[in-house]
mmCIF file of N, CA and C in Angstrom:
data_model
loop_
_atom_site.group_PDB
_atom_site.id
_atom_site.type_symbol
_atom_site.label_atom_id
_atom_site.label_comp_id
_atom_site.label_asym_id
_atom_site.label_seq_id
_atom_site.Cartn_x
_atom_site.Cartn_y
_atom_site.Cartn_z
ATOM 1 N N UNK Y 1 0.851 -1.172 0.000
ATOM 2 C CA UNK Y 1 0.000 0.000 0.000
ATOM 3 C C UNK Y 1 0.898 1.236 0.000
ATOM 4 N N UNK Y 2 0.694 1.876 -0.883
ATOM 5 C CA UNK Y 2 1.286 3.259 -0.816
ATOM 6 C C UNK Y 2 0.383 4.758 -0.372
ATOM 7 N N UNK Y 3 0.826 5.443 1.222
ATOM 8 C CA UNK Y 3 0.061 6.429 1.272
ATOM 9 C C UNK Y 3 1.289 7.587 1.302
ATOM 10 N N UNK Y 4 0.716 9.104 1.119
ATOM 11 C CA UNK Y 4 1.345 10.172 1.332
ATOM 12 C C UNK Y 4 1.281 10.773 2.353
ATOM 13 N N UNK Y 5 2.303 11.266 3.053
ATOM 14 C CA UNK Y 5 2.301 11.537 4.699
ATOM 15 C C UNK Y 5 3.026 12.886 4.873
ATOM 16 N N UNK Y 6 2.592 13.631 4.995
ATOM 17 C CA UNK Y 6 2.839 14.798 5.039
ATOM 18 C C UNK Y 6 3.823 15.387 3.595
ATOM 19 N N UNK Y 7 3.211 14.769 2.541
ATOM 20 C CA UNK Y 7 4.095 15.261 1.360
ATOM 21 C C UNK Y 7 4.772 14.025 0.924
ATOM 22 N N UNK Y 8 5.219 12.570 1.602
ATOM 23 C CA UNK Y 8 6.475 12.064 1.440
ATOM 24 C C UNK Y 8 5.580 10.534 0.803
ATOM 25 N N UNK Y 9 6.133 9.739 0.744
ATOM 26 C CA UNK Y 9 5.479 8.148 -0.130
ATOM 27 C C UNK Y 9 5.934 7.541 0.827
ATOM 28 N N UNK Y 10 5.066 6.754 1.780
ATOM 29 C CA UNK Y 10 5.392 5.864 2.549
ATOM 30 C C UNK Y 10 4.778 4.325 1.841
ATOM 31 N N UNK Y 11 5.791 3.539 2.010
ATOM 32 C CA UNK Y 11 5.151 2.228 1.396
ATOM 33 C C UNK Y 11 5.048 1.521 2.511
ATOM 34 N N UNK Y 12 4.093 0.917 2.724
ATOM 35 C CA UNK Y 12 3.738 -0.699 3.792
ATOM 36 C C UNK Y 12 2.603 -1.430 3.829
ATOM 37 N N UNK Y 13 2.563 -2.688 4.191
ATOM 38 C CA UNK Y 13 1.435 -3.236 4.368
ATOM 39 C C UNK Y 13 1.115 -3.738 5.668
ATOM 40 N N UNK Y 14 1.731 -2.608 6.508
ATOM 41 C CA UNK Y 14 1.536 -3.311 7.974
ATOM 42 C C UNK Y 14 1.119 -2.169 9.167
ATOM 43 N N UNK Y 15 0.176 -0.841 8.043
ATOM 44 C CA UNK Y 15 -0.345 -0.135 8.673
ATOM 45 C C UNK Y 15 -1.798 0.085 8.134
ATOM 46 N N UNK Y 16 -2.854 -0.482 9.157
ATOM 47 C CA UNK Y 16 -4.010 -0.117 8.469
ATOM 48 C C UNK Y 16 -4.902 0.923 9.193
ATOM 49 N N UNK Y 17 -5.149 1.349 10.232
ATOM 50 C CA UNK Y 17 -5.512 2.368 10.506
ATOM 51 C C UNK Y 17 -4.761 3.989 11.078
ATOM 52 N N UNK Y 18 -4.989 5.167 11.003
ATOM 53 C CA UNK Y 18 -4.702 6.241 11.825
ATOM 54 C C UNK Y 18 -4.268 6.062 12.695
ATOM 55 N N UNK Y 19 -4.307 4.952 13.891
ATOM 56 C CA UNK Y 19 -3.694 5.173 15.082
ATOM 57 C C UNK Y 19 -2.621 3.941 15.081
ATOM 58 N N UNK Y 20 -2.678 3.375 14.291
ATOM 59 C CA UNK Y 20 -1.187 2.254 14.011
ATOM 60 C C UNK Y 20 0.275 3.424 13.046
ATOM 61 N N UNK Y 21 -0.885 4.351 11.891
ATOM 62 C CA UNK Y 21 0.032 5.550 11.355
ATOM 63 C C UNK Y 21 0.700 6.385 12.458
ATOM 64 N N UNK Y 22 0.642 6.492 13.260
ATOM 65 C CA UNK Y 22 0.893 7.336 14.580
ATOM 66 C C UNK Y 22 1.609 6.543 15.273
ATOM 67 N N UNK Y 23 1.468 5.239 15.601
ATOM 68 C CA UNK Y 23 2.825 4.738 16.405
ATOM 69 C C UNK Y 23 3.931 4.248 15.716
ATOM 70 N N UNK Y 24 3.425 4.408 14.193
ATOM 71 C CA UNK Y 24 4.826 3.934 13.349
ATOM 72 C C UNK Y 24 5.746 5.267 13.760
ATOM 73 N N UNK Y 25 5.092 6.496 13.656
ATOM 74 C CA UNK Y 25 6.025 7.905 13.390
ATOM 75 C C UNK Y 25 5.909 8.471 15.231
ATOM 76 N N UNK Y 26 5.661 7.448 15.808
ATOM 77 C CA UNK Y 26 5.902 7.542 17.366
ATOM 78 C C UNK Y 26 5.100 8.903 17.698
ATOM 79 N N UNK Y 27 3.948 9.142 17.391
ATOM 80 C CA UNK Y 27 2.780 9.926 17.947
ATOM 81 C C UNK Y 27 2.033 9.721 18.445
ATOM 82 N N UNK Y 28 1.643 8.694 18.869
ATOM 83 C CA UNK Y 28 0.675 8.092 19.550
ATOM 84 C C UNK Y 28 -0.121 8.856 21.128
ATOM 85 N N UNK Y 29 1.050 9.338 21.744
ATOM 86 C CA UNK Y 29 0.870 10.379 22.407
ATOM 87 C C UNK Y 29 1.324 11.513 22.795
ATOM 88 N N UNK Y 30 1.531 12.237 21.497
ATOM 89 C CA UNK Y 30 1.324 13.560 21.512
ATOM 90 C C UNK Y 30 -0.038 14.319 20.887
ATOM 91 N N UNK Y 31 -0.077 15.633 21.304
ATOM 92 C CA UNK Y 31 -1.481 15.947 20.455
ATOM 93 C C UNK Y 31 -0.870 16.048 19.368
ATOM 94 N N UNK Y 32 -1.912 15.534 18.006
ATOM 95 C CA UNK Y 32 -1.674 15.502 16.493
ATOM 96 C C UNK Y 32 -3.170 16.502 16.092
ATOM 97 N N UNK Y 33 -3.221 16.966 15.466
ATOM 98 C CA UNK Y 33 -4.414 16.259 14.206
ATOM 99 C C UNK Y 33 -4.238 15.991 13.146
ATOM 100 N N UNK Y 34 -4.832 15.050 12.270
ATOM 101 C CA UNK Y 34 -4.702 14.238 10.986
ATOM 102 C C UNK Y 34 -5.802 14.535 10.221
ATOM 103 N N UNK Y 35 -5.482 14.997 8.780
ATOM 104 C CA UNK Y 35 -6.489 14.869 7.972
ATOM 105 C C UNK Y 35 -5.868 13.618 6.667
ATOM 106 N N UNK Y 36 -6.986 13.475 6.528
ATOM 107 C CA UNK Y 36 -7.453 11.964 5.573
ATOM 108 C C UNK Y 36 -7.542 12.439 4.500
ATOM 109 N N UNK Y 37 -6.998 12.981 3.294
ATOM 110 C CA UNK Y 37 -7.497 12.950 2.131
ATOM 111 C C UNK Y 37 -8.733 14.553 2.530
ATOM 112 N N UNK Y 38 -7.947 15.327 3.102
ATOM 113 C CA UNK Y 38 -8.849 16.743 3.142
ATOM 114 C C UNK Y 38 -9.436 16.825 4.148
ATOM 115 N N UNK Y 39 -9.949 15.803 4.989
ATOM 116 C CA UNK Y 39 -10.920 15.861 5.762
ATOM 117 C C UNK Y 39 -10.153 15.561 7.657
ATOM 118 N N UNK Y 40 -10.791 16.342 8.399
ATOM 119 C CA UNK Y 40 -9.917 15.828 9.240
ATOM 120 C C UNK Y 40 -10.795 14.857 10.528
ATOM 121 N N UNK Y 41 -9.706 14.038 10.788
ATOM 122 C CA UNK Y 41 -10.219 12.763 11.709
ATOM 123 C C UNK Y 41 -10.421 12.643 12.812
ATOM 124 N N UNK Y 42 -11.797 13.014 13.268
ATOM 125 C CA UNK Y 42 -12.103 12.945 14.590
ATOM 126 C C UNK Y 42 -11.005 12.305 15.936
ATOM 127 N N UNK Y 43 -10.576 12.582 16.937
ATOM 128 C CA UNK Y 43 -9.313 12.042 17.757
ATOM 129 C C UNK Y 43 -9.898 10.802 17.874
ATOM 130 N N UNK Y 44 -11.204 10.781 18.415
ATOM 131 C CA UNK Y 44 -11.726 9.342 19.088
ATOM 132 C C UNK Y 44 -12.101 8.243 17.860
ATOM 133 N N UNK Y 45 -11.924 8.672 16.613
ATOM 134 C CA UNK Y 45 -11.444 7.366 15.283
ATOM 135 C C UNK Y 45 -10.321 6.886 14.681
ATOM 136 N N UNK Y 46 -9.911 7.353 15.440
ATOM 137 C CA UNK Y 46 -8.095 7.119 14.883
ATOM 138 C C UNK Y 46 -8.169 5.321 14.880
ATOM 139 N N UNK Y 47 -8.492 5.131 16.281
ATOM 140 C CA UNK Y 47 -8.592 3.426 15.787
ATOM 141 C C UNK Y 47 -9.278 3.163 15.126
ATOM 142 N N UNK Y 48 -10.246 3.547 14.845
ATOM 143 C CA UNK Y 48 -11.660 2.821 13.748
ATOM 144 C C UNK Y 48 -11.525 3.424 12.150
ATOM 145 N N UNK Y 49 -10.055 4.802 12.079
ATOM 146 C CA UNK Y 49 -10.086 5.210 10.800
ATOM 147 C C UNK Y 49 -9.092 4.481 9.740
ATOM 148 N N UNK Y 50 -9.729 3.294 8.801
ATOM 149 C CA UNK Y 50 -9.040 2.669 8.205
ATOM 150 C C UNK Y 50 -8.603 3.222 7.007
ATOM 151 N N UNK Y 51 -6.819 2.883 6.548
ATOM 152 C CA UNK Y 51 -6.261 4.029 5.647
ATOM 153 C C UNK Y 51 -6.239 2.725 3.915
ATOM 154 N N UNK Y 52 -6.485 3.446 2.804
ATOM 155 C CA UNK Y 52 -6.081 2.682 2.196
ATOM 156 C C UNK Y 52 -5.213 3.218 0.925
ATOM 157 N N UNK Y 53 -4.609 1.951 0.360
ATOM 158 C CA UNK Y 53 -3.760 2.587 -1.000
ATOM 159 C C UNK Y 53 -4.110 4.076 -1.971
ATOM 160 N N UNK Y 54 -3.047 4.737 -1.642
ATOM 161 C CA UNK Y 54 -3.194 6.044 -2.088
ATOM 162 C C UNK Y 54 -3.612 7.253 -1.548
ATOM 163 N N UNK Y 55 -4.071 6.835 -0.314
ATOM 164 C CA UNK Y 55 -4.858 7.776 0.795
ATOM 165 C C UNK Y 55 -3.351 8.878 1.256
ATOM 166 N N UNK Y 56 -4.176 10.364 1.100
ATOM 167 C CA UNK Y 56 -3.054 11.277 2.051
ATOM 168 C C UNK Y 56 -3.333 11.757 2.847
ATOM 169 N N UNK Y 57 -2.342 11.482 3.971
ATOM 170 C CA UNK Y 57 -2.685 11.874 4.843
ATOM 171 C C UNK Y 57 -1.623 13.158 5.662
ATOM 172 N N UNK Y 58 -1.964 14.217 6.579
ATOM 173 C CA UNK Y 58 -0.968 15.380 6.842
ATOM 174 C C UNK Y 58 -1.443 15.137 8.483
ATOM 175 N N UNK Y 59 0.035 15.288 8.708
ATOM 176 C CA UNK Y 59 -0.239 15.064 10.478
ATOM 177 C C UNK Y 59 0.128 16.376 10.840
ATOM 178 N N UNK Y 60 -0.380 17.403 11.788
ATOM 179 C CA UNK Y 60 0.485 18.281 12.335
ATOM 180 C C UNK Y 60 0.297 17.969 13.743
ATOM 181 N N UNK Y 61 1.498 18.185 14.839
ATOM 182 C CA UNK Y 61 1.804 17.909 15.954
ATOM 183 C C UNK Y 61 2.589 19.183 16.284
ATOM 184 N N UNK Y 62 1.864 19.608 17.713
ATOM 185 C CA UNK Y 62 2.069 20.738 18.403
ATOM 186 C C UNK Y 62 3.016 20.438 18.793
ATOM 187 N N UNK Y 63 4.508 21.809 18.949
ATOM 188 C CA UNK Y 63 5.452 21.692 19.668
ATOM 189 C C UNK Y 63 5.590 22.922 20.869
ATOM 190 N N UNK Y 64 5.514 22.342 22.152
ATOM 191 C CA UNK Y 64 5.588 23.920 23.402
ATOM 192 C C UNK Y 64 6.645 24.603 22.672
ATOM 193 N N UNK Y 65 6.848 25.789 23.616
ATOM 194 C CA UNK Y 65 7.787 26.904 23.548
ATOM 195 C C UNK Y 65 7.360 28.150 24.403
ATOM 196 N N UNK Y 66 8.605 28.549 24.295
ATOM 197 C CA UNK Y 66 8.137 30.130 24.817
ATOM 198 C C UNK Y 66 8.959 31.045 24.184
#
């Protein structure tokens, strides 16, 4: 399966939902939000949001500061 992740071609077949995409790129717990192909993915579907070939997806993840 090939999806686009913030711009880049990730190939695998051993990620099928939003919240397995997130512990590959070790986000799992930080705040993210993810949009799917434009749309963005409720937090509480990340497990139930299944990704498939060709799907893009853009993560942004907050970083503190001052």
């Amino acid at each position: 399966m090939l999806l686009r992740v913030n711009g880049k071609e990730l190939h695998t077949n051993e990620i099928h939902t939003v919240q397995e995409l997130l512990a590959h790129y070790q986000l799992q717990q930080k705040i993210v939000v993810v949009e799917k192909n434009g749309d963005i993915v409720d937090r509480t579907l990340f497990a139930s949001t299944p990704l498939a070939d060709g799907d893009r997806i853009e993560i942004v993840h907050f970083v503190g500061g001052g």
